[in-house]
mmCIF file of C-alpha atoms and ligand atoms in Angstrom:
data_model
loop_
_atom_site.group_PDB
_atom_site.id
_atom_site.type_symbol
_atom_site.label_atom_id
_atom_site.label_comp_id
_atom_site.label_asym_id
_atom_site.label_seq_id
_atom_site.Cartn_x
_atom_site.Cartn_y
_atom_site.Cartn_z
ATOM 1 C CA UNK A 1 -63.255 27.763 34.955
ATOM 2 C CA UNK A 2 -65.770 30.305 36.604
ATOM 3 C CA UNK A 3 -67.976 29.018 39.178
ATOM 4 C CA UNK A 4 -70.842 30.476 41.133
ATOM 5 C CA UNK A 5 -68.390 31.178 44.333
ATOM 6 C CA UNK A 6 -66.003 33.395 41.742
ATOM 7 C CA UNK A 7 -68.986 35.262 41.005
ATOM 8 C CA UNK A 8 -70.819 36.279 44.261
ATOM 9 C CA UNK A 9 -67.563 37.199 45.506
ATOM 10 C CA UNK A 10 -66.746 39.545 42.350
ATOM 11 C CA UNK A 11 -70.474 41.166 43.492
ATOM 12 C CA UNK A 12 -68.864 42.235 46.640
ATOM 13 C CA UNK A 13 -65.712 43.379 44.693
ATOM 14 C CA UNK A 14 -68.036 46.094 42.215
ATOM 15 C CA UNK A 15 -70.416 46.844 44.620
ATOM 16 C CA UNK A 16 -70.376 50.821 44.934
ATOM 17 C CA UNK A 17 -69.056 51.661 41.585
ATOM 18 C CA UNK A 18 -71.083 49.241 39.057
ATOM 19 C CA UNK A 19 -74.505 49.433 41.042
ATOM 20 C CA UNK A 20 -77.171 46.552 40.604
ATOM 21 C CA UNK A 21 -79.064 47.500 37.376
ATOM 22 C CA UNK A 22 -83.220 47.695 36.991
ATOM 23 C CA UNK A 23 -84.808 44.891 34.927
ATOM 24 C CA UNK A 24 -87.956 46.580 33.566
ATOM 25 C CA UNK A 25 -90.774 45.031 31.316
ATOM 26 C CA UNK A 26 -91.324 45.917 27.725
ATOM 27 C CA UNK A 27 -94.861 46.139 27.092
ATOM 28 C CA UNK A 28 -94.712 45.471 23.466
ATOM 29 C CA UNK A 29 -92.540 42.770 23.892
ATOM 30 C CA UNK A 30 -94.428 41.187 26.220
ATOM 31 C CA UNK A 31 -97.245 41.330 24.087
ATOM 32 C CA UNK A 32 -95.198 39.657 21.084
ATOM 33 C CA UNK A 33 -94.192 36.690 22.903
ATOM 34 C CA UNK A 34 -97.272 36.502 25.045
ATOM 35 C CA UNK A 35 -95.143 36.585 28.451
ATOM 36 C CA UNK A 36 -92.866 39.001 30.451
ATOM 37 C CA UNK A 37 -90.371 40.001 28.432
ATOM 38 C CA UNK A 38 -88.020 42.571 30.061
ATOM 39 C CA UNK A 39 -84.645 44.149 29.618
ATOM 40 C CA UNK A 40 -81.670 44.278 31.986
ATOM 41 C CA UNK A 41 -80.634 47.878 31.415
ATOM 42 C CA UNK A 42 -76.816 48.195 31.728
ATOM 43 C CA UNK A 43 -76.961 50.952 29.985
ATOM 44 C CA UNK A 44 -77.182 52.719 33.262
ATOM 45 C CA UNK A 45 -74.156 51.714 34.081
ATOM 46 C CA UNK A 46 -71.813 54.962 35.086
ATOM 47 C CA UNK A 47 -69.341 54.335 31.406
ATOM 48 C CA UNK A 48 -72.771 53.383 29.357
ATOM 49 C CA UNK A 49 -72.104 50.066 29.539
ATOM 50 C CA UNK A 50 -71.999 46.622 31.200
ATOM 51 C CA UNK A 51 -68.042 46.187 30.699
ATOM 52 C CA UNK A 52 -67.841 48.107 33.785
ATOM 53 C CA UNK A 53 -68.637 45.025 35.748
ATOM 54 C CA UNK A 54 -66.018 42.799 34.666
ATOM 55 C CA UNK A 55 -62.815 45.868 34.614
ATOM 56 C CA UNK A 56 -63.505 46.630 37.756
ATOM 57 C CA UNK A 57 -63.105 43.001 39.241
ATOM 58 C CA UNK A 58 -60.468 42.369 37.283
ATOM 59 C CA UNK A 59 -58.594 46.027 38.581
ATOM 60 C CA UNK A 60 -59.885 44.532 42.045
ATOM 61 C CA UNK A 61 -57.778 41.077 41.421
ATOM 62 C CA UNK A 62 -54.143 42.500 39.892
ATOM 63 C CA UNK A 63 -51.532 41.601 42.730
ATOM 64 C CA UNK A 64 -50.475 43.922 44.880
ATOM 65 C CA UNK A 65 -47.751 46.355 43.610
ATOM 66 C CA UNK A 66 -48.275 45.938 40.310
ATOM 67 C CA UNK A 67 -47.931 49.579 38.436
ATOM 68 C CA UNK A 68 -51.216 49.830 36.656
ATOM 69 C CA UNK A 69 -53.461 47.842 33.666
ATOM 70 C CA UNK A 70 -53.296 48.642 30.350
ATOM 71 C CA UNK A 71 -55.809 47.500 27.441
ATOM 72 C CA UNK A 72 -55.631 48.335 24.240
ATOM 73 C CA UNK A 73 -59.955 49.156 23.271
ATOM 74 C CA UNK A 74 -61.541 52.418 22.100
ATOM 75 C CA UNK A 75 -64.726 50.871 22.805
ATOM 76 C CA UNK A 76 -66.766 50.437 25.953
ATOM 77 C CA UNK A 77 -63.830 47.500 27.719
ATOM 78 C CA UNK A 78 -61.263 50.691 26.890
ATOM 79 C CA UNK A 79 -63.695 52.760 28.658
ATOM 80 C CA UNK A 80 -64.614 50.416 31.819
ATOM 81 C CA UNK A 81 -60.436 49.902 32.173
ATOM 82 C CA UNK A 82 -60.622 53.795 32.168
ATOM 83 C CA UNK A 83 -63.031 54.392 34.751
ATOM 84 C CA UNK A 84 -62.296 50.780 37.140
ATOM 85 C CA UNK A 85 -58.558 51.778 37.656
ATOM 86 C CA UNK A 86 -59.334 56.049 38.384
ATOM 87 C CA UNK A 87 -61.760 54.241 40.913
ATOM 88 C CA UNK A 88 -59.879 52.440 42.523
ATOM 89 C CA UNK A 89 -56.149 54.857 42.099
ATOM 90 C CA UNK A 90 -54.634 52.896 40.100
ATOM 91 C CA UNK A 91 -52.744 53.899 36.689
ATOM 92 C CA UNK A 92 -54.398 52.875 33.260
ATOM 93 C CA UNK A 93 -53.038 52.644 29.770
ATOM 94 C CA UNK A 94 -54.984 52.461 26.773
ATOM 95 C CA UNK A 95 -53.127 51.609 23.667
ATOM 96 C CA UNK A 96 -54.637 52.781 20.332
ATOM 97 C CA UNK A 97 -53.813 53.315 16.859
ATOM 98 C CA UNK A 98 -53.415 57.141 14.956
ATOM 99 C CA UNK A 99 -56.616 56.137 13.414
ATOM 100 C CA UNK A 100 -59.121 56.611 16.103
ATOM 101 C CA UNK A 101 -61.195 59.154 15.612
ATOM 102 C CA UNK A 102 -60.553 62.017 18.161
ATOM 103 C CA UNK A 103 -63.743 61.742 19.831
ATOM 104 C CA UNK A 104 -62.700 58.598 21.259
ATOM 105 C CA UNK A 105 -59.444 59.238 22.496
ATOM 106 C CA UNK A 106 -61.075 62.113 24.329
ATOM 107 C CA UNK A 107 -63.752 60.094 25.505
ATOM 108 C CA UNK A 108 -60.939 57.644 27.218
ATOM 109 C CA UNK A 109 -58.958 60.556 28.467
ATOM 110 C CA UNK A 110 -61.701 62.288 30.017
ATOM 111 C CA UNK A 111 -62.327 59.076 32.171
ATOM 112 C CA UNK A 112 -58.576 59.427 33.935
ATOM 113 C CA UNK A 113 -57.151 57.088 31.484
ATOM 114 C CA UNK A 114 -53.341 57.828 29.818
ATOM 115 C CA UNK A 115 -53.561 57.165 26.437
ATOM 116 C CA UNK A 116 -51.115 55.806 24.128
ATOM 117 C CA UNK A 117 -50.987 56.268 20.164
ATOM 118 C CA UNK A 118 -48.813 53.790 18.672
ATOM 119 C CA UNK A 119 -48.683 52.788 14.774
ATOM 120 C CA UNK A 120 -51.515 52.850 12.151
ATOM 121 C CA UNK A 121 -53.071 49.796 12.894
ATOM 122 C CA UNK A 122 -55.019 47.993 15.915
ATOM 123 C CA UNK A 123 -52.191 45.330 15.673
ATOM 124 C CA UNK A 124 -49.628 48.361 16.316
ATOM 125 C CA UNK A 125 -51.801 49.416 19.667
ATOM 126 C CA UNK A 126 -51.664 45.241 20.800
ATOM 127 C CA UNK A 127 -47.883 45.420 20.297
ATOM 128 C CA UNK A 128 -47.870 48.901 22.241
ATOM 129 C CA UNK A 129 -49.599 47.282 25.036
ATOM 130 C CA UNK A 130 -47.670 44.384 25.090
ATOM 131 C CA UNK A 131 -44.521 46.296 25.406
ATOM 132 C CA UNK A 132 -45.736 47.553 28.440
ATOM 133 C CA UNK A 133 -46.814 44.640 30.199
ATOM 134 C CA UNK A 134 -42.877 43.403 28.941
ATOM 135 C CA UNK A 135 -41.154 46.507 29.853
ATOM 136 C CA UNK A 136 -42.991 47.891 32.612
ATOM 137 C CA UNK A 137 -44.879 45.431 34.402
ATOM 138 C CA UNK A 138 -48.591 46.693 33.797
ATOM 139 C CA UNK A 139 -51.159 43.974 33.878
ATOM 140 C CA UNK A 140 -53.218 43.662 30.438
ATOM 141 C CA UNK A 141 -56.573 43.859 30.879
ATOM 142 C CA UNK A 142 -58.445 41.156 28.177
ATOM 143 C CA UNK A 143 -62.072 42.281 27.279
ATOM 144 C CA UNK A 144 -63.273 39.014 27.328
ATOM 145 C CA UNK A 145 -61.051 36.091 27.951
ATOM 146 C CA UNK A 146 -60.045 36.735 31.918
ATOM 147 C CA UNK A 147 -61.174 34.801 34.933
ATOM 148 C CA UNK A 148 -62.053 38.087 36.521
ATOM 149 C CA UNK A 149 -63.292 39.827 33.651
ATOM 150 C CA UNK A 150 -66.421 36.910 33.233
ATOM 151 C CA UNK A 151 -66.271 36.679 36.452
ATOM 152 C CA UNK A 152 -67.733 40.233 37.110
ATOM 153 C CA UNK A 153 -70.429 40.035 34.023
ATOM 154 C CA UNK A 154 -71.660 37.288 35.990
ATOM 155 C CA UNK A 155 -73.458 39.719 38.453
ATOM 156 C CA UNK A 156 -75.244 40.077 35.763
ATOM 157 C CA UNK A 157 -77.023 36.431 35.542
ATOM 158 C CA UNK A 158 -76.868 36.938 39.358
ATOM 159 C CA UNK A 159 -79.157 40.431 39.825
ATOM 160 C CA UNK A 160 -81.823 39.458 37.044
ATOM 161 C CA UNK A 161 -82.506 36.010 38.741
ATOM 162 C CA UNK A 162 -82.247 37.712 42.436
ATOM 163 C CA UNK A 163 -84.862 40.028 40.491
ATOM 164 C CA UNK A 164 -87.072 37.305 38.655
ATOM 165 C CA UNK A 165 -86.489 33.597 39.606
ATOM 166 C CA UNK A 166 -88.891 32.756 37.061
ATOM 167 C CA UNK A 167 -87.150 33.764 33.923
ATOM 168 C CA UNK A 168 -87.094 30.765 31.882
ATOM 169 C CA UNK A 169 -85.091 32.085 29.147
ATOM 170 C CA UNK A 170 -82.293 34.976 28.837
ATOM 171 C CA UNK A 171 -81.025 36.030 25.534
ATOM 172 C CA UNK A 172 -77.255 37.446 25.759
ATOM 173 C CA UNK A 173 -75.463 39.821 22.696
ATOM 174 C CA UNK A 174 -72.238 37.934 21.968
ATOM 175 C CA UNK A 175 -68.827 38.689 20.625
ATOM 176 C CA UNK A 176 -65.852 37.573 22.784
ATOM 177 C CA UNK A 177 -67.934 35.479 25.055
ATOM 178 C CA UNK A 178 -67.089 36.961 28.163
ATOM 179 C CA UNK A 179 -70.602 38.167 28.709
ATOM 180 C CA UNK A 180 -72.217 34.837 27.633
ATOM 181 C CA UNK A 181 -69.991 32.806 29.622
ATOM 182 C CA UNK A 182 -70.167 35.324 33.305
ATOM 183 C CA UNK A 183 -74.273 35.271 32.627
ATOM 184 C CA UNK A 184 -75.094 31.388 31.317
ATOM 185 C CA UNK A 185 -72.845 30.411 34.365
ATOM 186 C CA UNK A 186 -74.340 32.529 37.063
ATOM 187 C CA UNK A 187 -77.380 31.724 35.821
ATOM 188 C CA UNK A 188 -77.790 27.785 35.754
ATOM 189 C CA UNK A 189 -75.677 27.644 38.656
ATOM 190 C CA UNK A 190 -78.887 29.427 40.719
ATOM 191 C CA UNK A 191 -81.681 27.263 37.728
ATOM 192 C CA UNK A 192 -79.809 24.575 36.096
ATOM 193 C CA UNK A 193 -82.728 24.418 33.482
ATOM 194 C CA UNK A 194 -82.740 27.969 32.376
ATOM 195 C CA UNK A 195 -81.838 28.424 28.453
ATOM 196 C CA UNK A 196 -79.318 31.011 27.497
ATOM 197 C CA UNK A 197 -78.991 31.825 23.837
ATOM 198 C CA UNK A 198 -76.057 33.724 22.608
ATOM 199 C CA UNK A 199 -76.975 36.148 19.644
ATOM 200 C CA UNK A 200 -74.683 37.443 16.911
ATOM 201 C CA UNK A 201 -74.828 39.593 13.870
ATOM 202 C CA UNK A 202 -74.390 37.425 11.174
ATOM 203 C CA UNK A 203 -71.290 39.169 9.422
ATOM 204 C CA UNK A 204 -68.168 38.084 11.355
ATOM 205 C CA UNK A 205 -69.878 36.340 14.250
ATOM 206 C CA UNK A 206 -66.595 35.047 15.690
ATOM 207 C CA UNK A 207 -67.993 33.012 18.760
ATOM 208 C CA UNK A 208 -70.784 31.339 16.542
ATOM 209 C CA UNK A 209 -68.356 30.005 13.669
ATOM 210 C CA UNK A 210 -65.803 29.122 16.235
ATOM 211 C CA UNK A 211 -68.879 26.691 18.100
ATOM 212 C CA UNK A 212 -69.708 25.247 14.806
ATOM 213 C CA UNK A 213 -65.918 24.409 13.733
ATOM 214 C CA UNK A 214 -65.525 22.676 17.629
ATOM 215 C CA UNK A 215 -62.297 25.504 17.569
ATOM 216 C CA UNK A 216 -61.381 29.306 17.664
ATOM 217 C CA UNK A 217 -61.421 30.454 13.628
ATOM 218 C CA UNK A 218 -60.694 34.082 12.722
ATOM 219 C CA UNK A 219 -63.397 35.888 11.210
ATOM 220 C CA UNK A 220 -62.822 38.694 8.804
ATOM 221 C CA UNK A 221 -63.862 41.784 10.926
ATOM 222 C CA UNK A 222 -66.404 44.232 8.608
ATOM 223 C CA UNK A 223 -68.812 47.141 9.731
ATOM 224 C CA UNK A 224 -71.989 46.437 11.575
ATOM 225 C CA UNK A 225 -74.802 48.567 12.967
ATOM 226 C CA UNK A 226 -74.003 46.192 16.201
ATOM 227 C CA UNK A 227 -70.198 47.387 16.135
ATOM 228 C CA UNK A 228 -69.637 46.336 19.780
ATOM 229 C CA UNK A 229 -70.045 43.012 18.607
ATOM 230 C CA UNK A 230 -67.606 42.790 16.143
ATOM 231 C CA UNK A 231 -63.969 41.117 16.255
ATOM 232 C CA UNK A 232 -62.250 37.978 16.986
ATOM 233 C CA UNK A 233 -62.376 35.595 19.767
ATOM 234 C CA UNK A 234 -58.657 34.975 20.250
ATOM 235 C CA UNK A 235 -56.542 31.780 18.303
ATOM 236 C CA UNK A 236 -55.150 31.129 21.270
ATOM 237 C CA UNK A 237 -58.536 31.568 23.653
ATOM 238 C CA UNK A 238 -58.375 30.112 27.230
ATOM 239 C CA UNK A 239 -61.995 30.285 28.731
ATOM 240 C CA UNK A 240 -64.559 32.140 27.104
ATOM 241 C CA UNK A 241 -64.791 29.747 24.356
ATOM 242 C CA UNK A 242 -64.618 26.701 26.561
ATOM 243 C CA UNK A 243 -67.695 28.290 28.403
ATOM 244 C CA UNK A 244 -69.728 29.115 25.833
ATOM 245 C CA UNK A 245 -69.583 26.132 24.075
ATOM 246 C CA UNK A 246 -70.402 24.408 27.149
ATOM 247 C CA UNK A 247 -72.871 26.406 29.088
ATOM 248 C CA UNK A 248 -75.156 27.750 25.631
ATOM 249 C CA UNK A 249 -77.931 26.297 24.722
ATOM 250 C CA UNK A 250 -77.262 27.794 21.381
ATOM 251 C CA UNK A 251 -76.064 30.250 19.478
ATOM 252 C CA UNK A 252 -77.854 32.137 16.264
ATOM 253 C CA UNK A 253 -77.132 35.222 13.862
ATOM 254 C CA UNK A 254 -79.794 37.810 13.096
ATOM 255 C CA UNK A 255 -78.790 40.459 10.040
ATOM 256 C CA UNK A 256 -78.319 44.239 9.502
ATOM 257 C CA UNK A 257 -82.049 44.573 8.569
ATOM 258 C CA UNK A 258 -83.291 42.574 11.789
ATOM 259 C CA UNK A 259 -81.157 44.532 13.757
ATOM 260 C CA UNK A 260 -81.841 48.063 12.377
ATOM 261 C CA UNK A 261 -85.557 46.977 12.999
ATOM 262 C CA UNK A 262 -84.875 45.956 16.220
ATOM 263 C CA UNK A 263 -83.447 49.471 17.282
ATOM 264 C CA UNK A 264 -86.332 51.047 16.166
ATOM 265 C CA UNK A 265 -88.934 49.134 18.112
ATOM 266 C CA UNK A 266 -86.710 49.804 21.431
ATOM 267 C CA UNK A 267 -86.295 53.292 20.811
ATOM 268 C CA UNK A 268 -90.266 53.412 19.621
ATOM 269 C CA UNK A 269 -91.732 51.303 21.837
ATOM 270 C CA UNK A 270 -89.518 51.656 25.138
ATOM 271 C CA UNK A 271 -87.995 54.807 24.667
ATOM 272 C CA UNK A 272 -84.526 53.299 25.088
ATOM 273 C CA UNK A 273 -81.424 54.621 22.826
ATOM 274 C CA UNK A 274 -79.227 51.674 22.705
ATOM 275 C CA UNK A 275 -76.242 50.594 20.701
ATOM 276 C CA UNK A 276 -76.959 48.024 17.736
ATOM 277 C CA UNK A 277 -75.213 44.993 20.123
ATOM 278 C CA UNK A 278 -78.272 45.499 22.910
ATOM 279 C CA UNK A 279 -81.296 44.601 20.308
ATOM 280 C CA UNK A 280 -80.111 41.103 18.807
ATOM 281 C CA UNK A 281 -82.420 39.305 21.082
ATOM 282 C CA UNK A 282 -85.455 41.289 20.777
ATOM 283 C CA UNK A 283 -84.079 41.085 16.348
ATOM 284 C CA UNK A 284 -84.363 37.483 17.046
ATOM 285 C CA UNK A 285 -87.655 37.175 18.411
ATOM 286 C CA UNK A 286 -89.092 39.956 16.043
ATOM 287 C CA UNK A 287 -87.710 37.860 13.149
ATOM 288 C CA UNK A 288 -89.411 34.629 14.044
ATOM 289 C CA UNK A 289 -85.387 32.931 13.938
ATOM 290 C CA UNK A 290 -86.005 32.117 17.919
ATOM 291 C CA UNK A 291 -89.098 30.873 19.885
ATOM 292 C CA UNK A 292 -89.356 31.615 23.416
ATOM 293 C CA UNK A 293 -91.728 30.088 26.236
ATOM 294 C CA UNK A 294 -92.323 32.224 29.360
ATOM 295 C CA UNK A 295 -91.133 34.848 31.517
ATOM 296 C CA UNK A 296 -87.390 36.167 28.902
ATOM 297 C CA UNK A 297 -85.145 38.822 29.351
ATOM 298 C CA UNK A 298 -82.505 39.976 27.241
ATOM 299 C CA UNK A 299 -79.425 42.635 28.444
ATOM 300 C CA UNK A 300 -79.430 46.484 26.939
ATOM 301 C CA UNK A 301 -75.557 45.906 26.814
ATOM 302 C CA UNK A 302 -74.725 49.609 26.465
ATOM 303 C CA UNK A 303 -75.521 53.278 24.763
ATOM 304 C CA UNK A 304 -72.137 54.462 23.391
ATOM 305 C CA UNK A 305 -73.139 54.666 20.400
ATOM 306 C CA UNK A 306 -72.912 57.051 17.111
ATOM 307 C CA UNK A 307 -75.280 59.310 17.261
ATOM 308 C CA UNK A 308 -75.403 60.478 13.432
ATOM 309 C CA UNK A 309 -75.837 56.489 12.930
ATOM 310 C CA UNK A 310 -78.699 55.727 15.293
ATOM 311 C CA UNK A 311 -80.799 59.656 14.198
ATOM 312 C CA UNK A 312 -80.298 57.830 10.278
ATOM 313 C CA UNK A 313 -81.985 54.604 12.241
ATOM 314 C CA UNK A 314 -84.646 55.832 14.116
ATOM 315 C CA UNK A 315 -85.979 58.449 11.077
ATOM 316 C CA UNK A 316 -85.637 55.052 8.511
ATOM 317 C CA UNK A 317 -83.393 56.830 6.699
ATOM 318 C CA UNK A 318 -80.475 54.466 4.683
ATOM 319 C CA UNK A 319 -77.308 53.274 6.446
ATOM 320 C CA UNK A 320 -73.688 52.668 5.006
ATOM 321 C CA UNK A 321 -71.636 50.238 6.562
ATOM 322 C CA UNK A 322 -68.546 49.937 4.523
ATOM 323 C CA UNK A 323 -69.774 48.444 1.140
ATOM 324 C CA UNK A 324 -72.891 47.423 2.669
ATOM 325 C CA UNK A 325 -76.515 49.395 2.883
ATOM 326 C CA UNK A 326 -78.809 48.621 4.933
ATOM 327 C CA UNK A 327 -81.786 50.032 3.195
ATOM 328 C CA UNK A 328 -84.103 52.717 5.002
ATOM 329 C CA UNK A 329 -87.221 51.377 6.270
ATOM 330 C CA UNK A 330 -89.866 54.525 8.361
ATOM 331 C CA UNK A 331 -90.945 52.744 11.861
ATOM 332 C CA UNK A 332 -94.317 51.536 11.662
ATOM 333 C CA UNK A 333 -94.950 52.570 8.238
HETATM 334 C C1 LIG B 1 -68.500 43.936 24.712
HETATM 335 C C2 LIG B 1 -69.919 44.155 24.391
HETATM 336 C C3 LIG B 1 -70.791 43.075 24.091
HETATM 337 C C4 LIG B 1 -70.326 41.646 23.975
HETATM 338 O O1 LIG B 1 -69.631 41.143 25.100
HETATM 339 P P1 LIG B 1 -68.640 39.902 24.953
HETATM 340 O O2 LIG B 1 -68.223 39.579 26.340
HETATM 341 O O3 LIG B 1 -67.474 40.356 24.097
HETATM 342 O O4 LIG B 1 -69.370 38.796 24.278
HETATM 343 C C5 LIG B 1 -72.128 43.372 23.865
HETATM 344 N N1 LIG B 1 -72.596 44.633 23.897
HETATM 345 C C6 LIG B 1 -71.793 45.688 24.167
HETATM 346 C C7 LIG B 1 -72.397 47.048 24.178
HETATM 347 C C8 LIG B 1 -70.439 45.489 24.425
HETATM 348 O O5 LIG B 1 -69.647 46.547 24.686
#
């Protein structure tokens, strides 16, 4: 597993690229749970998002003449691969499907990355990627479920209890785990008694189900406003599920409504566009689903988001997420 030594040292490994991140109050927050409440904002990071952290220690750890990574995301881990091996001159893949919208593939291009269109499906882009880790040597590059990937979100549990050693509670977004697992670890390594809650959207919440059933279960993946969240843990899953289970204090699921609420107040209130995944902590305080005591923070996980999506959000206008509407609701009114 991931211990507190794994994490300082993947500190020194980012330093320079993914910078230390500022963990600022939110007023109204505050004033909702009667205590600090304040928000780690990686989405300052350079890519938009906190996945930069954990590519970039895990670019830093591939052996030594190895030809390059490859990954096969669209989404902010394709993005941090991107950006962590042009940093540090070394070759990236990114495997995707003929499906991806062209912004996307641009998006990964434009960050040095080669990218490589294989089949019609995201199972098509694995296999892609997987052929070249076979037939070329390139190291793959898991989004979650690496030693050096949680490793490097760790600095995350690190910097906001460098910042505030009195936080007595941090609430984490959480899909894959890796995330959860870096930060609950970091963090009651430095204050064993801290409690770290891992948050979830409750359609497809992968990690959650997989706690409950005491094993990995696939989860059918469907469209959510926090899309970054969405997808599978991995049948065969090595750490990040071990960790979780282990270091949360619990886990709990917040819905489409909750969330969509929950951008609006941080965008209102603190001024902050952020994807759907960064707001399932404040959605779970707002809702009355989680009680908190004292000084909490939660992480702003990233701001690649839609941008068609989150104008429908903020001006409570309706949103369509496959068969599902989540029904318009004006801020405040
Ligand atoms: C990946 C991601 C998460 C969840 O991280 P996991 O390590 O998969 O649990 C949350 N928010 C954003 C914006 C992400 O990109």
């Amino acid at each position: 597993m991931v211990d507190l030594a794994d994490i300082l040292a993947a500190a020194r490994a980012i330093r320079g690229v993914a910078d230390a991140t500022p963990l600022v109050p939110s007023p109204y927050m505050s004033e909702r749970i009667g205590a600090d409440f304040l928000l780690k904002l990686e989405n300052m990071q350079p890519i938009g998002a906190f996945k930069l952290r954990g590519a970039l220690n895990a670019v830093a750890s591939v052996a030594e003449g190895t030809p390059g990574v490859t990954c096969c995301s669209t989404g902010n881990h394709g993005r941090g691969v991107a950006y962590a091996a042009r940093e540090r001159g070394m070759r990236a893949v990114v495997c995707m499907s003929e499906l991806v919208p062209q912004a996307k593939v641009d998006g990964i291009r434009a960050l040095g990355a080669e990218v490589r269109i294989a089949g019609r499906s995201q199972d098509d882009a694995q296999r892609e990627c997987l052929r070249l880790v076979d037939e070329e040597g390139l190291e793959e590059i898991s989004p979650f479920d690496a030693h050096a990937v949680i490793a490097g979100q760790g600095t995350i549990g690190l910097e906001m209890l460098a910042a505030r050693p009195d936080l007595e509670t941090i609430l984490v977004p959480l899909s894959g785990g890796g995330l959860a697992a870096g930060v609950a670890r970091a963090a009651k390594a430095i204050k064993p008694d801290i409690r770290v809650v891992g948050i979830s959207m409750d359609r497809g919440a992968a990690m959650h189900l997989s706690i409950e059933a005491g094993r990995p279960v696939e989860v059918e993946e469907v469209a959510s406003l926090a899309d970054s969240l969405g997808g599978g843990i991995g049948e065969d899953n090595k750490l990040s599920f071990a960790m979780c289970r282990e270091l949360l204090d619990e886990t709990l699921l917040v819905t489409e409504e909750e969330i969509y609420h929950a951008m609006q107040v941080l965008y209102y209130e603190d001024r902050i566009v952020a994807e759907g995944a960064c707001v399932v902590g404040l959605a779970a305080v707002l809702s009355g689903k989680l009680a908190v005591e004292g000084p909490t923070a939660t992480i702003v996980t990233g701001r690649n988001l839609d941008m068609d999506m989150f104008t429908r959000v903020v001006t409570g206008q309706d949103v369509t997420l496959g068969d599902y509407v989540v029904k318009g609701q004006i801020y405040g009114a």
